[in-house]
Amino acid sequence: MAPTPPPSPVQPAPCDAPRPAGAGGTLAVAVLGSTGSIGTSTLDVIAASGGRYRAALLAAHTSVAALLEQARLHRPEWVVITDPGAAATVGATALPAGTRLAVGPDALDELLRGPGIDRVVSAIVGAAGLRSTWAALDAGKTVALANKETLVMAGPLVTRLAAERGAALVPVDSEHSAIHQALRSGGSDEVVRVILTASGGPFRTRAAETLAAVTPEEALRHPTWSMGPKITVDSATMMNKALELVEARWLFDLAPEQLDVVVHPQSIVHSMVEFVDGSVVAQLGPPDMRLPIQYALSYPRRHDGPARRLDLAQGLRLEFEPPDPRRFPAVRLGHEAARRGGTAGAVLNAANEVAVGAFLAGSLRFTDIAEVCARILDRHEFRAAPSLDDIRRLDSWAREEVVQWSRS
Ligand code: NDP
Ligand code: MG
């Protein structure tokens, strides 16, 4: 039997009280991964907020020039460079007046725990995002979560931590933002099914037999969303949807049987919730991450913002179709990891991260990504209720297994 998940911190009722804002009603926001796709969209939202939000801390790993440019524009109190080698290249006069530099993940965690931060946007890519998300939740902060890997790896531990510390997790991922919004129209005991939409990526109609020959350039050409390279490849394999199934399970405290995926090429309906009376409640908007990012900052309220608007006068075609299991074997892995829980998500995530890196480096075929993930998921030493240490150990093990597999 699956372990009983802890209560989700994102159910509508417990989150409905707005968090206190800092001085002058302005929320001091820490943007982790500020140089990435979500990070730069977050800074757009902050810049257009008319003083509702300010960037108090910006963190990146190695993109020093881009980070310093952001610091000049946004004047945060802190910039954090997590890679010490990259930080060593920052000259003494590079920072604007009033901005200080901190170096390394320990320094980042300490700043996130401090009183100067009201809200944390967790947008580091990959497993590296877990520790800072954990530090922020441990300090009772509200986290706008883009880093889905945090919940895929350690969902039950993370949601339990948030509940114990009175912290809140508000999703940034567009599907989960849509589900979060749709869930506000009914009680959690009235939910029958949660349907995640997927664009189907660039290979939705490409013949399955030709997918082994897909190049990184082809996989990086997403038809509807503009995103960082890792998640763009995940969208092409539909591993992104696999990870999102696991994310949804823990975030909304759902049974695995309640989770479904439908392909929707226009990326306008961002996901849906079916209730007991047969009503299906959906959230719609153009594919523009600035809307879910802003909702995660403004929740439980809404305000005007920079995201594109739907123009219904132009006409709107919405299509839906089931995902093709031959083209997209990764989706099954997501259902499996959501059903098994325990260490399955962490192992799937780690194997996929390394496999995507190897594919982008030209040492693994596109179709090998799902295949190697399936094998490693099958072979791993499963634990139903792992500790963070178990998760870290299996994460390293799965990474090494992919390296061995790509060499063989
Ligand atoms: P990008 O690759 O565009 O950006 C990644 C960011 O993380 C950069 O700022 C990068 O810094 C930083 N980073 C990378 N490695 C580390 C590390 N080891 N330690 C600290 N920081 C690091 O990614 P995206 O913005 O596309 O995605 C970010 C997260 O949001 C992912 O988890 C993704 O799944 C999720 N997400 C993204 C969506 C999108 O539309 N892009 C949609 C939904 C979810 P540097 O530039 O210095 O390398
Ligand atoms: Mg998504």
XYZ file of C-alpha atoms and ligand atoms in Angstrom:
457
model
C 0.000 0.000 0.000
C 1.229 3.523 -0.766
C 2.359 5.549 2.273
C -0.188 8.121 3.416
C 1.038 11.506 2.223
C 1.130 14.374 4.719
C -1.422 17.180 4.367
C -0.577 19.471 1.465
C 0.364 23.051 2.350
C -1.215 24.345 -0.845
C -4.829 23.368 -0.343
C -6.846 26.537 -0.828
C -8.098 27.036 2.735
C -4.849 27.075 4.786
C -3.153 29.391 2.300
C -5.854 31.983 2.086
C -4.296 34.347 4.614
C -1.907 36.717 2.832
C 1.650 36.718 4.134
C 2.777 39.944 5.770
C 4.708 42.201 3.392
C 7.874 44.039 4.356
C 8.369 47.765 4.780
C 5.878 49.959 2.909
C 3.769 46.944 1.842
C 6.533 45.887 -0.600
C 7.376 42.180 -0.665
C 11.134 41.556 -0.565
C 11.704 38.743 -3.060
C 14.714 36.438 -3.375
C 15.081 35.201 -6.971
C 17.103 31.980 -7.082
C 18.260 31.205 -10.615
C 17.721 34.865 -11.586
C 19.752 34.533 -14.816
C 17.594 31.697 -16.176
C 14.350 31.710 -18.119
C 12.068 31.767 -15.045
C 14.448 34.105 -13.223
C 14.384 36.772 -15.954
C 10.583 36.471 -16.315
C 10.314 36.942 -12.532
C 12.349 40.134 -12.799
C 9.946 41.346 -15.536
C 7.036 40.772 -13.164
C 8.839 42.582 -10.338
C 9.768 45.528 -12.587
C 6.145 45.880 -13.752
C 4.639 45.546 -10.262
C 4.594 49.247 -9.430
C 6.481 48.665 -6.173
C 4.445 45.681 -4.917
C 7.597 43.564 -5.089
C 11.288 44.332 -5.055
C 14.241 42.080 -5.815
C 16.061 41.861 -2.476
C 18.378 38.991 -3.451
C 19.473 37.623 -6.813
C 21.302 34.290 -7.069
C 23.004 32.564 -9.993
C 25.671 29.912 -10.418
C 28.194 30.997 -13.074
C 26.553 33.695 -15.273
C 28.427 36.534 -13.597
C 28.034 39.178 -16.319
C 24.261 38.673 -16.579
C 23.877 38.693 -12.783
C 25.827 41.943 -12.422
C 23.719 43.553 -15.133
C 20.565 42.499 -13.231
C 22.067 43.920 -10.031
C 22.625 47.303 -11.733
C 19.005 47.361 -12.883
C 17.286 46.032 -9.749
C 19.615 47.169 -6.945
C 19.127 44.180 -4.608
C 20.749 44.139 -1.154
C 22.461 40.882 -2.075
C 23.762 39.026 -5.075
C 24.819 35.447 -4.473
C 27.096 33.457 -6.773
C 26.962 29.802 -5.801
C 30.019 28.757 -7.813
C 33.118 30.049 -5.938
C 35.311 29.932 -9.077
C 32.883 32.205 -10.923
C 32.615 34.518 -7.900
C 36.409 34.970 -7.890
C 36.133 36.777 -11.247
C 34.010 39.600 -9.771
C 36.056 42.795 -9.506
C 35.963 44.998 -6.376
C 34.007 47.767 -8.149
C 31.627 45.567 -10.133
C 28.654 45.881 -7.774
C 26.357 48.893 -7.551
C 26.318 50.891 -4.296
C 24.168 49.188 -1.677
C 24.558 45.677 -3.128
C 26.743 43.108 -1.395
C 28.157 39.839 -2.727
C 27.836 36.478 -0.972
C 29.451 33.298 -2.263
C 28.414 29.652 -2.148
C 25.282 27.667 -1.263
C 25.800 27.921 2.524
C 25.795 31.719 2.354
C 22.664 31.592 0.198
C 20.833 29.374 2.705
C 21.757 31.698 5.563
C 20.470 34.788 3.748
C 17.215 33.042 2.828
C 16.629 32.232 6.487
C 17.117 35.871 7.512
C 14.455 38.539 8.124
C 15.258 40.492 4.916
C 13.403 38.049 2.651
C 9.583 37.768 2.504
C 9.170 35.454 -0.491
C 11.515 33.115 -2.346
C 11.221 32.280 -6.054
C 12.901 28.889 -6.395
C 14.019 28.739 -10.043
C 17.372 26.965 -9.971
C 17.343 24.143 -12.509
C 17.659 20.508 -11.445
C 18.412 18.711 -8.185
C 20.622 21.651 -7.110
C 17.389 23.534 -6.321
C 16.390 21.273 -3.430
C 18.686 22.602 -0.715
C 17.779 26.293 -0.985
C 14.064 25.488 -1.249
C 14.474 23.380 1.864
C 16.291 26.204 3.721
C 13.548 28.708 2.847
C 10.726 26.393 3.937
C 12.613 25.466 7.093
C 12.664 29.188 7.930
C 8.871 29.371 7.429
C 9.062 31.395 4.208
C 6.543 31.318 1.368
C 8.180 29.714 -1.665
C 7.021 30.297 -5.243
C 8.211 26.980 -6.600
C 9.407 26.592 -10.189
C 12.018 23.966 -9.326
C 9.759 20.924 -9.730
C 12.723 18.638 -9.019
C 12.396 19.535 -5.311
C 9.007 17.788 -5.110
C 9.888 15.017 -7.543
C 12.862 14.053 -5.389
C 11.521 14.568 -1.898
C 7.802 15.465 -2.100
C 6.577 13.948 1.181
C 9.545 15.293 3.174
C 9.228 18.755 1.647
C 5.462 19.103 2.161
C 5.796 17.811 5.733
C 8.537 20.362 6.440
C 6.362 23.162 5.051
C 3.407 22.087 7.194
C 5.562 21.837 10.347
C 7.140 25.256 9.833
C 3.943 27.031 8.750
C 5.577 27.740 5.396
C 3.659 27.793 2.098
C 4.507 26.381 -1.304
C 2.805 28.089 -4.227
C 3.433 26.530 -7.641
C 4.973 28.423 -10.554
C 4.874 25.518 -13.004
C 2.030 26.552 -15.342
C 0.113 23.267 -15.020
C 0.285 23.301 -11.237
C -0.596 26.970 -11.107
C -3.685 26.146 -13.198
C -4.585 23.244 -10.899
C -4.034 25.413 -7.818
C -6.412 28.006 -9.279
C -9.003 25.426 -10.352
C -8.944 23.728 -6.937
C -10.221 26.944 -5.429
C -13.646 26.210 -6.941
C -14.381 23.089 -4.865
C -13.507 21.103 -1.751
C -10.576 18.677 -1.853
C -13.015 15.791 -1.179
C -14.958 16.817 -4.308
C -12.028 16.365 -6.705
C -12.304 13.340 -8.997
C -9.429 13.883 -11.389
C -6.640 16.309 -12.185
C -5.762 16.500 -15.876
C -2.366 17.931 -16.768
C -2.081 19.331 -20.263
C 1.072 18.854 -22.351
C 1.968 20.614 -25.598
C 3.402 17.388 -27.035
C 6.603 19.314 -27.869
C 8.250 19.376 -31.307
C 7.785 15.637 -32.016
C 4.063 15.230 -31.372
C 3.414 14.073 -34.923
C 6.861 12.779 -35.906
C 7.063 9.054 -36.741
C 8.189 7.101 -33.656
C 10.754 5.113 -35.722
C 12.627 8.322 -36.591
C 12.993 9.641 -33.032
C 16.330 7.892 -32.398
C 17.886 10.266 -34.953
C 16.635 13.484 -33.285
C 19.432 16.059 -32.823
C 19.833 18.429 -29.851
C 19.016 21.382 -32.161
C 15.680 19.773 -33.125
C 14.837 18.910 -29.516
C 15.602 22.463 -28.391
C 13.038 23.962 -30.824
C 9.864 24.041 -28.715
C 6.700 24.994 -30.630
C 4.953 27.055 -27.914
C 7.167 27.765 -24.853
C 10.533 29.511 -24.549
C 12.414 27.864 -21.649
C 15.865 26.786 -20.420
C 17.578 23.925 -22.326
C 17.014 21.131 -19.783
C 13.241 21.552 -19.491
C 12.984 22.080 -23.268
C 14.505 18.629 -23.869
C 12.241 17.252 -21.110
C 9.268 18.648 -23.032
C 10.433 16.974 -26.238
C 10.647 13.552 -24.526
C 7.589 14.391 -22.374
C 9.703 13.533 -19.337
C 8.644 16.998 -18.200
C 5.082 15.679 -17.893
C 6.359 12.615 -16.053
C 8.082 14.859 -13.498
C 4.956 17.031 -13.280
C 2.759 14.033 -12.449
C 4.960 13.344 -9.426
C 5.057 17.055 -8.559
C 1.234 17.230 -8.645
C 0.828 14.146 -6.524
C 2.767 15.611 -3.586
C 1.850 19.254 -4.014
C -1.903 18.625 -3.982
C -1.961 15.448 -1.893
C -3.618 13.424 -4.683
C -3.938 9.688 -5.154
C -1.923 8.485 -8.184
C -5.156 7.247 -9.841
C -6.477 10.817 -9.850
C -3.729 11.981 -12.210
C -4.104 12.123 -15.974
C -2.299 13.681 -18.953
C -3.805 15.029 -22.160
C -1.909 16.503 -25.105
C -3.075 20.009 -26.009
C -0.849 21.471 -28.751
C -1.955 25.113 -28.368
C -0.763 25.414 -24.716
C -3.707 27.670 -23.839
C -5.513 25.433 -21.334
C -2.850 24.981 -18.670
C -4.576 22.110 -16.830
C -7.977 21.084 -15.501
C -9.687 19.683 -12.431
C -12.756 17.446 -12.693
C -15.154 17.575 -9.738
C -17.719 15.008 -8.524
C -20.629 16.763 -10.226
C -18.920 16.407 -13.626
C -17.746 20.025 -13.841
C -14.295 20.430 -15.353
C -12.647 23.676 -14.262
C -9.723 24.903 -16.378
C -7.385 27.890 -16.356
C -6.576 29.510 -19.703
C -3.947 31.989 -20.840
C -1.314 32.410 -23.547
C 1.909 30.433 -23.007
C 3.652 33.112 -20.920
C 5.276 32.149 -17.620
C 4.944 35.694 -16.279
C 1.314 34.949 -15.374
C 1.898 31.889 -13.136
C 4.986 33.575 -11.648
C 2.939 36.644 -10.755
C 0.092 34.541 -9.338
C 2.604 32.737 -7.102
C 3.795 36.115 -5.808
C 0.374 37.748 -5.463
C -1.585 34.752 -4.149
C -4.182 34.812 -2.628
C -4.861 38.063 -4.487
C -4.469 39.063 -8.149
C -3.402 42.250 -9.869
C -2.626 43.599 -13.342
C 0.711 42.488 -14.813
C 2.939 42.206 -17.880
C 1.782 38.767 -19.138
C 0.225 38.529 -22.605
C -3.589 38.345 -22.735
C -5.876 35.957 -24.593
C -7.531 37.653 -27.535
C -10.734 35.688 -28.008
C -11.835 38.012 -30.808
C -9.058 36.474 -32.964
C -10.767 33.060 -32.629
C -9.376 30.185 -30.623
C -8.888 26.546 -31.559
C -8.378 24.150 -28.688
C -7.469 20.525 -29.432
C -6.931 17.632 -27.066
C -5.622 14.124 -27.728
C -4.187 11.292 -25.631
C -0.371 11.052 -25.439
C 1.044 8.384 -27.769
C 2.878 5.816 -25.586
C 5.124 4.750 -28.491
C 6.443 8.241 -29.088
C 6.470 9.203 -25.434
C 7.362 6.239 -23.193
C 8.456 8.713 -20.490
C 4.835 9.464 -19.514
C 4.418 5.913 -18.220
C 7.506 6.395 -16.055
C 5.877 9.425 -14.476
C 2.733 7.464 -13.635
C 4.928 4.714 -12.208
C 6.997 7.105 -10.078
C 3.837 8.843 -8.834
C 2.295 5.469 -7.942
C 5.365 4.038 -6.217
C 6.379 7.200 -4.361
C 9.358 6.675 -2.046
C 12.674 6.901 -3.882
C 11.226 6.426 -7.391
C 10.938 10.166 -8.169
C 14.494 10.972 -7.037
C 15.959 8.148 -9.102
C 13.929 9.044 -12.192
C 14.906 12.701 -11.852
C 18.643 12.048 -11.364
C 18.841 9.538 -14.219
C 16.995 11.929 -16.507
C 19.180 14.915 -15.590
C 22.367 13.083 -16.543
C 20.785 11.488 -19.625
C 19.629 14.903 -20.912
C 23.140 16.295 -20.362
C 24.618 13.346 -22.284
C 22.095 13.789 -25.102
C 22.926 17.512 -25.395
C 26.641 16.611 -25.402
C 26.047 14.148 -28.246
C 26.878 10.965 -26.316
C 23.343 9.536 -25.979
C 20.523 9.139 -28.484
C 17.211 10.930 -27.893
C 15.302 7.662 -27.411
C 17.947 6.409 -24.957
C 16.859 9.038 -22.431
C 13.586 7.292 -21.509
C 15.127 3.865 -21.946
C 18.005 4.407 -19.536
C 15.637 6.042 -17.032
C 13.270 3.031 -17.181
C 16.103 0.576 -16.567
C 17.555 2.491 -13.650
C 14.124 2.982 -12.096
C 13.521 -0.786 -12.327
C 16.892 -1.727 -10.863
C 17.182 0.701 -7.980
C 17.080 -0.282 -4.349
C 13.559 1.077 -3.651
C 12.675 2.579 -0.282
C 9.073 3.502 0.497
C 9.831 6.119 3.170
C 13.328 7.441 2.490
C 15.286 10.011 4.500
C 16.998 12.940 2.750
C 20.262 10.974 3.052
C 18.707 7.953 1.291
C 17.536 10.296 -1.456
C 20.977 11.879 -1.863
C 22.656 8.468 -1.975
C 20.291 7.106 -4.632
C 20.527 10.351 -6.607
C 24.338 9.859 -6.831
C 23.928 6.163 -7.604
C 21.489 6.843 -10.466
C 23.789 9.509 -11.963
C 26.740 7.113 -11.952
C 24.584 4.354 -13.521
C 23.725 6.603 -16.491
C 27.398 7.466 -16.972
C 28.264 3.737 -17.017
C 25.392 2.978 -19.379
C 26.400 5.690 -21.866
C 29.966 4.320 -21.909
C 28.826 0.721 -22.594
P 17.496 27.866 -16.957
O 18.465 26.849 -17.397
O 17.029 28.899 -17.916
O 18.103 28.653 -15.672
C 18.638 27.952 -14.597
C 19.063 28.897 -13.480
O 19.604 28.083 -12.406
C 20.172 29.859 -13.882
O 20.019 31.061 -13.202
C 21.446 29.144 -13.409
O 22.524 30.025 -13.115
C 20.948 28.500 -12.117
N 21.732 27.306 -11.763
C 22.095 26.301 -12.585
N 22.795 25.346 -11.903
C 22.876 25.809 -10.624
C 23.502 25.305 -9.446
N 24.176 24.137 -9.436
N 23.377 26.012 -8.309
C 22.717 27.208 -8.294
N 22.118 27.740 -9.386
C 22.205 27.041 -10.537
O 16.256 27.089 -16.337
P 14.693 27.468 -16.357
O 14.513 28.872 -15.884
O 14.096 27.046 -17.632
O 14.128 26.458 -15.243
C 14.331 26.676 -13.863
C 13.429 25.737 -13.088
O 12.080 26.077 -13.343
C 13.584 24.249 -13.497
O 13.422 23.462 -12.365
C 12.422 24.035 -14.455
O 11.968 22.694 -14.465
C 11.365 24.953 -13.852
N 10.360 25.416 -14.801
C 10.742 26.175 -15.860
C 9.805 26.624 -16.763
C 10.195 27.537 -17.898
O 9.308 28.041 -18.591
N 11.456 27.798 -18.129
C 8.380 26.260 -16.634
C 8.096 25.484 -15.456
C 9.055 25.073 -14.579
P 23.642 30.342 -14.252
O 22.960 31.145 -15.306
O 24.676 31.087 -13.509
O 24.093 28.988 -14.757
Mg 5.023 22.838 -16.719
